[in-house]
Amino acid sequence: MALDNDILEKLRADDQAALSVLFDQYADKLYTLALKMLRDQAESEDIVQETFLKVLTNVGKFDARSCLGTWLYRIAYNSCIDRLRQQGKEELFSDTTQDADEVEFILPQSFVEWHTPEAMLVDTEGRANLEKAIEHLPDPLRVVFILRDINELSGAEAAEVLGISVGSLKVRLHRARLM
Amino acid sequence: MNCEELIKYLSDYIDRDLDEQLRIDAQEHLATCNNCQIILDTTQKTILLCRQATCLKIPAERRKVLFQNLQDAFSSRRDKTHV
């Protein structure tokens, strides 16, 4: 948060180095989010560019009630939703059936004890299987999983990005992790 | 705590988001239930592996172009502000 505030002040003071720091810190993370939502590399690059341009345009108006990173994610998420809306697909990410309060009893689909999980990472097939498992998550669960477990936002930050309650976010995350 | 309750609280347990009594109950159950311990380990390792495998990077050439475009926009904005 202190670093965010520092970057924010420097951006407002037209310090170009701050743009570089911000881009290094968030560009790949925003790209990951966009690519997992849109499944299109070129469109995801556009989302990254659009997001930073919107930040530059609106940095003077940003009131810093949320942290700078959360603001970037929210802009990128909304831009993705706009694109999906143009394609008639935005309802995929607003499925409220994922928000039931009660967490039902579900077991992980892969019920395997891994003694050498590191081996999965050097194994192309292992990586592909992980990618496939994430791709197969329902959209509202996948985006929560990406924000919380891949990009490592807090529950409150991820909920703010998605415009849902922390309770709904927890339910979706629980389901995503055990699918 | 039984297995069904442990699964219900698993995600909050991983996030250290349970109140103290529930956390103690979960730890006591995990100490005696091998199946639940395996589920916990597997879920935690899956999250870690996904994090390491899934954080994608913009292709280097495209990254350069995107950043150059932003620098141009930044300079143009600054020039307008200072005119």
Short mmCIF file of N, CA and C in Angstrom, two decimals, chain A residues 10-12 14-16 19-20 23-24 27-29 31-32 35-36 41 45-46 48-49 52-53 56-57 59 102-108 110-115 117-118 120-121 127 130-131 134 145-146 148-152 170 173-174 177-178, chain B residues 2-15 17-18 34-36 38-59 62-75 77-79 81-82:
data_model
loop_
_atom_site.label_atom_id
_atom_site.label_comp_id
_atom_site.label_asym_id
_atom_site.label_seq_id
_atom_site.Cartn_x
_atom_site.Cartn_y
_atom_site.Cartn_z
N LYS A 10 3.84 9.80 -7.65
CA LYS A 10 4.80 10.06 -8.73
C LYS A 10 4.11 10.15 -10.10
N LEU A 11 3.09 9.30 -10.31
CA LEU A 11 2.35 9.37 -11.57
C LEU A 11 1.67 10.73 -11.70
N ARG A 12 1.11 11.17 -10.59
CA ARG A 12 0.42 12.47 -10.61
C ARG A 12 1.41 13.61 -10.86
N ASP A 14 3.79 13.33 -12.90
CA ASP A 14 4.34 13.08 -14.24
C ASP A 14 5.73 12.46 -14.23
N ASP A 15 5.99 11.62 -13.25
CA ASP A 15 7.28 10.92 -13.18
C ASP A 15 7.19 9.64 -14.02
N GLN A 16 7.90 9.64 -15.14
CA GLN A 16 7.78 8.52 -16.08
C GLN A 16 8.31 7.21 -15.50
N LEU A 19 5.65 5.01 -14.09
CA LEU A 19 4.89 4.21 -15.07
C LEU A 19 5.59 2.88 -15.31
N SER A 20 6.90 2.93 -15.40
CA SER A 20 7.69 1.72 -15.63
C SER A 20 7.53 0.73 -14.46
N PHE A 23 4.02 -0.73 -14.57
CA PHE A 23 3.89 -1.69 -15.68
C PHE A 23 4.59 -3.01 -15.33
N ASP A 24 5.78 -2.92 -14.80
CA ASP A 24 6.52 -4.14 -14.43
C ASP A 24 5.77 -4.94 -13.37
N ALA A 27 1.62 -5.64 -15.35
CA ALA A 27 1.26 -5.96 -16.73
C ALA A 27 1.00 -7.47 -16.93
N ASP A 28 1.91 -8.31 -16.44
CA ASP A 28 1.74 -9.75 -16.66
C ASP A 28 0.55 -10.30 -15.87
N LYS A 29 0.32 -9.74 -14.70
CA LYS A 29 -0.80 -10.21 -13.88
C LYS A 29 -2.14 -9.85 -14.53
N TYR A 31 -2.51 -9.36 -17.71
CA TYR A 31 -2.55 -10.18 -18.92
C TYR A 31 -3.06 -11.59 -18.58
N THR A 32 -2.58 -12.15 -17.48
CA THR A 32 -3.03 -13.48 -17.05
C THR A 32 -4.55 -13.49 -16.82
N LEU A 35 -6.35 -13.06 -20.22
CA LEU A 35 -6.24 -14.25 -21.09
C LEU A 35 -7.11 -15.39 -20.57
N LYS A 36 -7.22 -15.49 -19.25
CA LYS A 36 -8.06 -16.54 -18.68
C LYS A 36 -9.54 -16.22 -18.85
N GLN A 41 -5.07 -14.00 -27.08
CA GLN A 41 -3.82 -13.32 -26.74
C GLN A 41 -3.85 -11.85 -27.16
N GLU A 45 -3.74 -8.54 -24.72
CA GLU A 45 -2.73 -7.46 -24.78
C GLU A 45 -3.43 -6.11 -24.86
N ASP A 46 -4.51 -6.05 -25.66
CA ASP A 46 -5.29 -4.79 -25.75
C ASP A 46 -5.81 -4.37 -24.38
N VAL A 48 -4.55 -5.00 -21.47
CA VAL A 48 -3.45 -4.46 -20.66
C VAL A 48 -3.20 -3.01 -21.04
N GLN A 49 -3.13 -2.76 -22.34
CA GLN A 49 -2.86 -1.38 -22.80
C GLN A 49 -3.99 -0.45 -22.38
N PHE A 52 -3.86 0.48 -18.61
CA PHE A 52 -2.85 1.48 -18.23
C PHE A 52 -3.20 2.86 -18.79
N LEU A 53 -3.79 2.88 -20.00
CA LEU A 53 -4.19 4.18 -20.56
C LEU A 53 -5.28 4.82 -19.70
N LEU A 56 -3.70 6.28 -16.66
CA LEU A 56 -3.04 7.56 -16.94
C LEU A 56 -4.06 8.69 -17.09
N THR A 57 -5.19 8.37 -17.74
CA THR A 57 -6.21 9.40 -17.97
C THR A 57 -6.88 9.81 -16.66
N VAL A 59 -5.81 9.14 -13.34
CA VAL A 59 -5.03 9.08 -12.11
C VAL A 59 -5.29 10.29 -11.20
N GLU A 102 -24.39 -21.75 1.44
CA GLU A 102 -23.88 -22.98 2.02
C GLU A 102 -22.86 -23.65 1.10
N VAL A 103 -21.79 -24.07 1.67
CA VAL A 103 -20.79 -24.82 0.93
C VAL A 103 -21.16 -26.30 1.00
N GLU A 104 -21.48 -26.86 -0.13
CA GLU A 104 -21.89 -28.26 -0.08
C GLU A 104 -20.68 -29.18 0.08
N PHE A 105 -20.94 -30.42 0.40
CA PHE A 105 -19.86 -31.37 0.62
C PHE A 105 -19.36 -31.88 -0.74
N ILE A 106 -18.20 -31.39 -1.13
CA ILE A 106 -17.62 -31.87 -2.38
C ILE A 106 -16.19 -32.30 -2.11
N LEU A 107 -15.74 -33.26 -2.89
CA LEU A 107 -14.37 -33.73 -2.74
C LEU A 107 -13.56 -33.32 -3.96
N PRO A 108 -12.24 -33.16 -3.80
CA PRO A 108 -11.42 -32.84 -4.97
C PRO A 108 -11.57 -33.92 -6.03
N SER A 110 -9.27 -34.71 -8.26
CA SER A 110 -8.03 -35.49 -8.28
C SER A 110 -7.64 -35.80 -6.84
N PHE A 111 -7.91 -36.97 -6.42
CA PHE A 111 -7.67 -37.33 -5.03
C PHE A 111 -6.41 -38.18 -4.98
N VAL A 112 -5.29 -37.50 -5.11
CA VAL A 112 -4.01 -38.19 -5.25
C VAL A 112 -3.01 -37.59 -4.28
N GLU A 113 -2.26 -38.42 -3.63
CA GLU A 113 -1.21 -37.92 -2.75
C GLU A 113 0.05 -37.72 -3.58
N TRP A 114 0.56 -36.50 -3.60
CA TRP A 114 1.75 -36.22 -4.40
C TRP A 114 2.97 -36.17 -3.50
N HIS A 115 3.86 -37.10 -3.69
CA HIS A 115 5.07 -37.08 -2.87
C HIS A 115 6.12 -36.16 -3.50
N PRO A 117 5.63 -33.20 -5.83
CA PRO A 117 4.86 -32.27 -6.66
C PRO A 117 5.74 -31.43 -7.58
N GLU A 118 7.00 -31.19 -7.17
CA GLU A 118 7.88 -30.38 -8.00
C GLU A 118 8.06 -31.02 -9.38
N MET A 120 5.90 -32.21 -11.19
CA MET A 120 4.83 -31.77 -12.08
C MET A 120 5.24 -30.56 -12.90
N LEU A 121 6.09 -29.70 -12.29
CA LEU A 121 6.41 -28.44 -12.94
C LEU A 121 7.41 -28.59 -14.08
N ARG A 127 2.03 -29.78 -16.44
CA ARG A 127 1.62 -28.37 -16.59
C ARG A 127 0.36 -28.28 -17.42
N LEU A 130 -2.66 -29.14 -15.44
CA LEU A 130 -3.07 -28.06 -14.54
C LEU A 130 -3.81 -26.97 -15.32
N GLU A 131 -3.24 -26.60 -16.47
CA GLU A 131 -3.87 -25.57 -17.31
C GLU A 131 -5.29 -26.01 -17.69
N ILE A 134 -7.79 -25.73 -14.87
CA ILE A 134 -8.23 -24.34 -14.65
C ILE A 134 -9.19 -23.92 -15.75
N PHE A 145 -10.50 -17.87 -8.80
CA PHE A 145 -9.28 -18.65 -8.58
C PHE A 145 -8.05 -17.90 -9.10
N ILE A 146 -8.18 -17.27 -10.26
CA ILE A 146 -7.05 -16.52 -10.83
C ILE A 146 -6.68 -15.34 -9.91
N ARG A 148 -7.39 -14.81 -6.67
CA ARG A 148 -6.95 -15.16 -5.31
C ARG A 148 -5.70 -16.04 -5.31
N ASP A 149 -5.73 -17.11 -6.09
CA ASP A 149 -4.66 -18.10 -5.93
C ASP A 149 -3.53 -17.96 -6.95
N ILE A 150 -3.76 -17.29 -8.05
CA ILE A 150 -2.67 -17.08 -9.02
C ILE A 150 -2.07 -15.69 -8.82
N ASN A 151 -2.93 -14.66 -8.81
CA ASN A 151 -2.43 -13.30 -8.66
C ASN A 151 -2.29 -12.87 -7.20
N GLU A 152 -2.77 -13.69 -6.29
CA GLU A 152 -2.57 -13.51 -4.84
C GLU A 152 -3.16 -12.22 -4.27
N LYS A 170 -15.77 -16.17 -1.10
CA LYS A 170 -15.25 -17.34 -0.38
C LYS A 170 -15.91 -18.62 -0.87
N LEU A 173 -14.49 -19.48 -4.25
CA LEU A 173 -13.10 -19.94 -4.14
C LEU A 173 -13.04 -21.37 -3.62
N HIS A 174 -13.87 -21.64 -2.62
CA HIS A 174 -13.91 -22.99 -2.05
C HIS A 174 -14.26 -24.02 -3.13
N ARG A 177 -11.37 -24.44 -5.69
CA ARG A 177 -10.23 -25.20 -5.19
C ARG A 177 -10.49 -26.69 -5.13
N LEU A 178 -11.74 -27.07 -4.90
CA LEU A 178 -12.03 -28.50 -4.73
C LEU A 178 -12.53 -29.16 -6.01
N ASN B 2 -16.01 -33.53 12.13
CA ASN B 2 -15.93 -34.73 11.30
C ASN B 2 -15.42 -34.36 9.89
N CYS B 3 -15.33 -35.37 9.02
CA CYS B 3 -14.75 -35.13 7.68
C CYS B 3 -15.57 -34.11 6.89
N GLU B 4 -16.89 -34.23 6.96
CA GLU B 4 -17.74 -33.34 6.18
C GLU B 4 -17.54 -31.88 6.61
N GLU B 5 -17.44 -31.67 7.91
CA GLU B 5 -17.22 -30.31 8.42
C GLU B 5 -15.83 -29.80 8.02
N LEU B 6 -14.86 -30.70 8.06
CA LEU B 6 -13.50 -30.29 7.69
C LEU B 6 -13.48 -29.81 6.24
N ILE B 7 -14.15 -30.56 5.37
CA ILE B 7 -14.18 -30.16 3.95
C ILE B 7 -14.89 -28.82 3.80
N LYS B 8 -15.95 -28.64 4.56
CA LYS B 8 -16.71 -27.38 4.50
C LYS B 8 -15.81 -26.19 4.85
N TYR B 9 -14.91 -26.39 5.80
CA TYR B 9 -14.06 -25.28 6.25
C TYR B 9 -12.66 -25.29 5.62
N LEU B 10 -12.44 -26.21 4.68
CA LEU B 10 -11.08 -26.40 4.16
C LEU B 10 -10.46 -25.13 3.58
N SER B 11 -11.24 -24.44 2.76
CA SER B 11 -10.71 -23.25 2.09
C SER B 11 -10.35 -22.16 3.10
N ASP B 12 -11.23 -21.96 4.07
CA ASP B 12 -10.94 -20.96 5.12
C ASP B 12 -9.74 -21.41 5.97
N TYR B 13 -9.61 -22.72 6.18
CA TYR B 13 -8.47 -23.23 6.95
C TYR B 13 -7.17 -22.91 6.20
N ILE B 14 -7.16 -23.16 4.89
CA ILE B 14 -5.96 -22.88 4.08
C ILE B 14 -5.61 -21.39 4.15
N ASP B 15 -6.65 -20.55 4.13
CA ASP B 15 -6.42 -19.10 4.15
C ASP B 15 -6.21 -18.55 5.56
N ASP B 17 -8.32 -18.35 7.89
CA ASP B 17 -9.44 -17.43 8.05
C ASP B 17 -10.53 -18.03 8.96
N LEU B 18 -10.14 -19.01 9.78
CA LEU B 18 -11.10 -19.61 10.73
C LEU B 18 -10.90 -18.99 12.11
N ASN B 34 -6.29 -39.48 8.16
CA ASN B 34 -5.33 -39.48 7.06
C ASN B 34 -5.95 -38.97 5.75
N ASN B 35 -7.21 -39.36 5.49
CA ASN B 35 -7.86 -38.94 4.25
C ASN B 35 -7.97 -37.41 4.17
N CYS B 36 -8.40 -36.81 5.25
CA CYS B 36 -8.54 -35.34 5.24
C CYS B 36 -7.18 -34.66 5.14
N ILE B 38 -4.67 -35.83 3.53
CA ILE B 38 -4.28 -35.94 2.12
C ILE B 38 -5.02 -34.90 1.27
N ILE B 39 -6.31 -34.72 1.57
CA ILE B 39 -7.08 -33.71 0.82
C ILE B 39 -6.48 -32.32 1.04
N LEU B 40 -6.13 -32.03 2.28
CA LEU B 40 -5.53 -30.72 2.58
C LEU B 40 -4.21 -30.55 1.84
N ASP B 41 -3.33 -31.56 1.94
CA ASP B 41 -2.02 -31.47 1.28
C ASP B 41 -2.18 -31.31 -0.23
N THR B 42 -3.06 -32.13 -0.80
CA THR B 42 -3.26 -32.10 -2.24
C THR B 42 -3.77 -30.74 -2.70
N THR B 43 -4.73 -30.21 -1.95
CA THR B 43 -5.31 -28.92 -2.33
C THR B 43 -4.26 -27.81 -2.23
N GLN B 44 -3.49 -27.81 -1.14
CA GLN B 44 -2.46 -26.77 -0.98
C GLN B 44 -1.39 -26.87 -2.07
N LYS B 45 -0.99 -28.11 -2.38
CA LYS B 45 0.04 -28.28 -3.40
C LYS B 45 -0.50 -27.90 -4.78
N THR B 46 -1.77 -28.21 -5.03
CA THR B 46 -2.37 -27.85 -6.32
C THR B 46 -2.38 -26.33 -6.50
N ILE B 47 -2.73 -25.63 -5.43
CA ILE B 47 -2.76 -24.16 -5.51
C ILE B 47 -1.36 -23.63 -5.82
N LEU B 48 -0.37 -24.18 -5.12
CA LEU B 48 1.01 -23.73 -5.33
C LEU B 48 1.48 -24.02 -6.75
N LEU B 49 1.18 -25.22 -7.23
CA LEU B 49 1.60 -25.59 -8.58
C LEU B 49 0.91 -24.74 -9.62
N CYS B 50 -0.38 -24.49 -9.42
CA CYS B 50 -1.13 -23.65 -10.37
C CYS B 50 -0.51 -22.26 -10.42
N ARG B 51 -0.13 -21.75 -9.24
CA ARG B 51 0.47 -20.41 -9.18
C ARG B 51 1.76 -20.37 -10.00
N GLN B 52 2.58 -21.42 -9.82
CA GLN B 52 3.87 -21.44 -10.51
C GLN B 52 3.72 -21.69 -12.01
N ALA B 53 2.69 -22.47 -12.36
CA ALA B 53 2.56 -22.86 -13.76
C ALA B 53 1.72 -21.89 -14.58
N THR B 54 0.88 -21.10 -13.92
CA THR B 54 -0.15 -20.36 -14.64
C THR B 54 0.13 -18.88 -14.78
N CYS B 55 1.08 -18.35 -14.02
CA CYS B 55 1.33 -16.91 -14.13
C CYS B 55 1.95 -16.65 -15.51
N LEU B 56 1.14 -16.10 -16.40
CA LEU B 56 1.54 -15.97 -17.80
C LEU B 56 2.31 -14.66 -18.03
N LYS B 57 3.11 -14.66 -19.07
CA LYS B 57 3.87 -13.45 -19.39
C LYS B 57 3.53 -12.97 -20.79
N ILE B 58 3.44 -11.67 -20.94
CA ILE B 58 3.23 -11.10 -22.27
C ILE B 58 4.48 -11.40 -23.10
N PRO B 59 4.31 -11.87 -24.34
CA PRO B 59 5.50 -12.14 -25.16
C PRO B 59 6.41 -10.89 -25.21
N ARG B 62 5.94 -8.08 -27.81
CA ARG B 62 4.67 -7.37 -27.63
C ARG B 62 4.73 -6.47 -26.39
N ARG B 63 5.45 -6.97 -25.38
CA ARG B 63 5.59 -6.21 -24.13
C ARG B 63 6.28 -4.87 -24.40
N LYS B 64 7.35 -4.95 -25.23
CA LYS B 64 8.09 -3.73 -25.59
C LYS B 64 7.17 -2.74 -26.29
N VAL B 65 6.38 -3.25 -27.25
CA VAL B 65 5.49 -2.38 -28.03
C VAL B 65 4.45 -1.73 -27.10
N LEU B 66 3.86 -2.56 -26.24
CA LEU B 66 2.83 -2.03 -25.33
C LEU B 66 3.41 -0.92 -24.44
N PHE B 67 4.61 -1.19 -23.92
CA PHE B 67 5.19 -0.20 -23.01
C PHE B 67 5.58 1.07 -23.76
N GLN B 68 6.08 0.90 -25.00
CA GLN B 68 6.42 2.09 -25.80
C GLN B 68 5.17 2.93 -26.05
N ASN B 69 4.06 2.27 -26.39
CA ASN B 69 2.80 2.99 -26.62
C ASN B 69 2.39 3.78 -25.38
N LEU B 70 2.58 3.15 -24.22
CA LEU B 70 2.21 3.83 -22.97
C LEU B 70 3.13 5.01 -22.69
N GLN B 71 4.41 4.81 -22.96
CA GLN B 71 5.35 5.93 -22.75
C GLN B 71 4.98 7.11 -23.65
N ASP B 72 4.60 6.79 -24.90
CA ASP B 72 4.20 7.86 -25.83
C ASP B 72 2.97 8.59 -25.29
N ALA B 73 1.99 7.80 -24.81
CA ALA B 73 0.76 8.41 -24.27
C ALA B 73 1.10 9.26 -23.04
N PHE B 74 2.02 8.76 -22.24
CA PHE B 74 2.41 9.47 -21.01
C PHE B 74 3.08 10.81 -21.37
N SER B 75 4.00 10.75 -22.35
CA SER B 75 4.70 11.97 -22.76
C SER B 75 3.73 12.98 -23.34
N ARG B 77 0.56 13.26 -22.74
CA ARG B 77 -0.26 13.79 -21.64
C ARG B 77 0.50 14.87 -20.86
N ARG B 78 1.78 14.56 -20.61
CA ARG B 78 2.61 15.49 -19.84
C ARG B 78 2.81 16.80 -20.61
N ASP B 79 3.04 16.65 -21.95
CA ASP B 79 3.25 17.84 -22.77
C ASP B 79 2.01 18.73 -22.76
N THR B 81 -0.28 18.87 -20.45
CA THR B 81 -0.45 19.43 -19.12
C THR B 81 0.44 20.67 -18.92
N HIS B 82 1.63 20.59 -19.52
CA HIS B 82 2.62 21.65 -19.25
C HIS B 82 2.58 22.79 -20.25
#
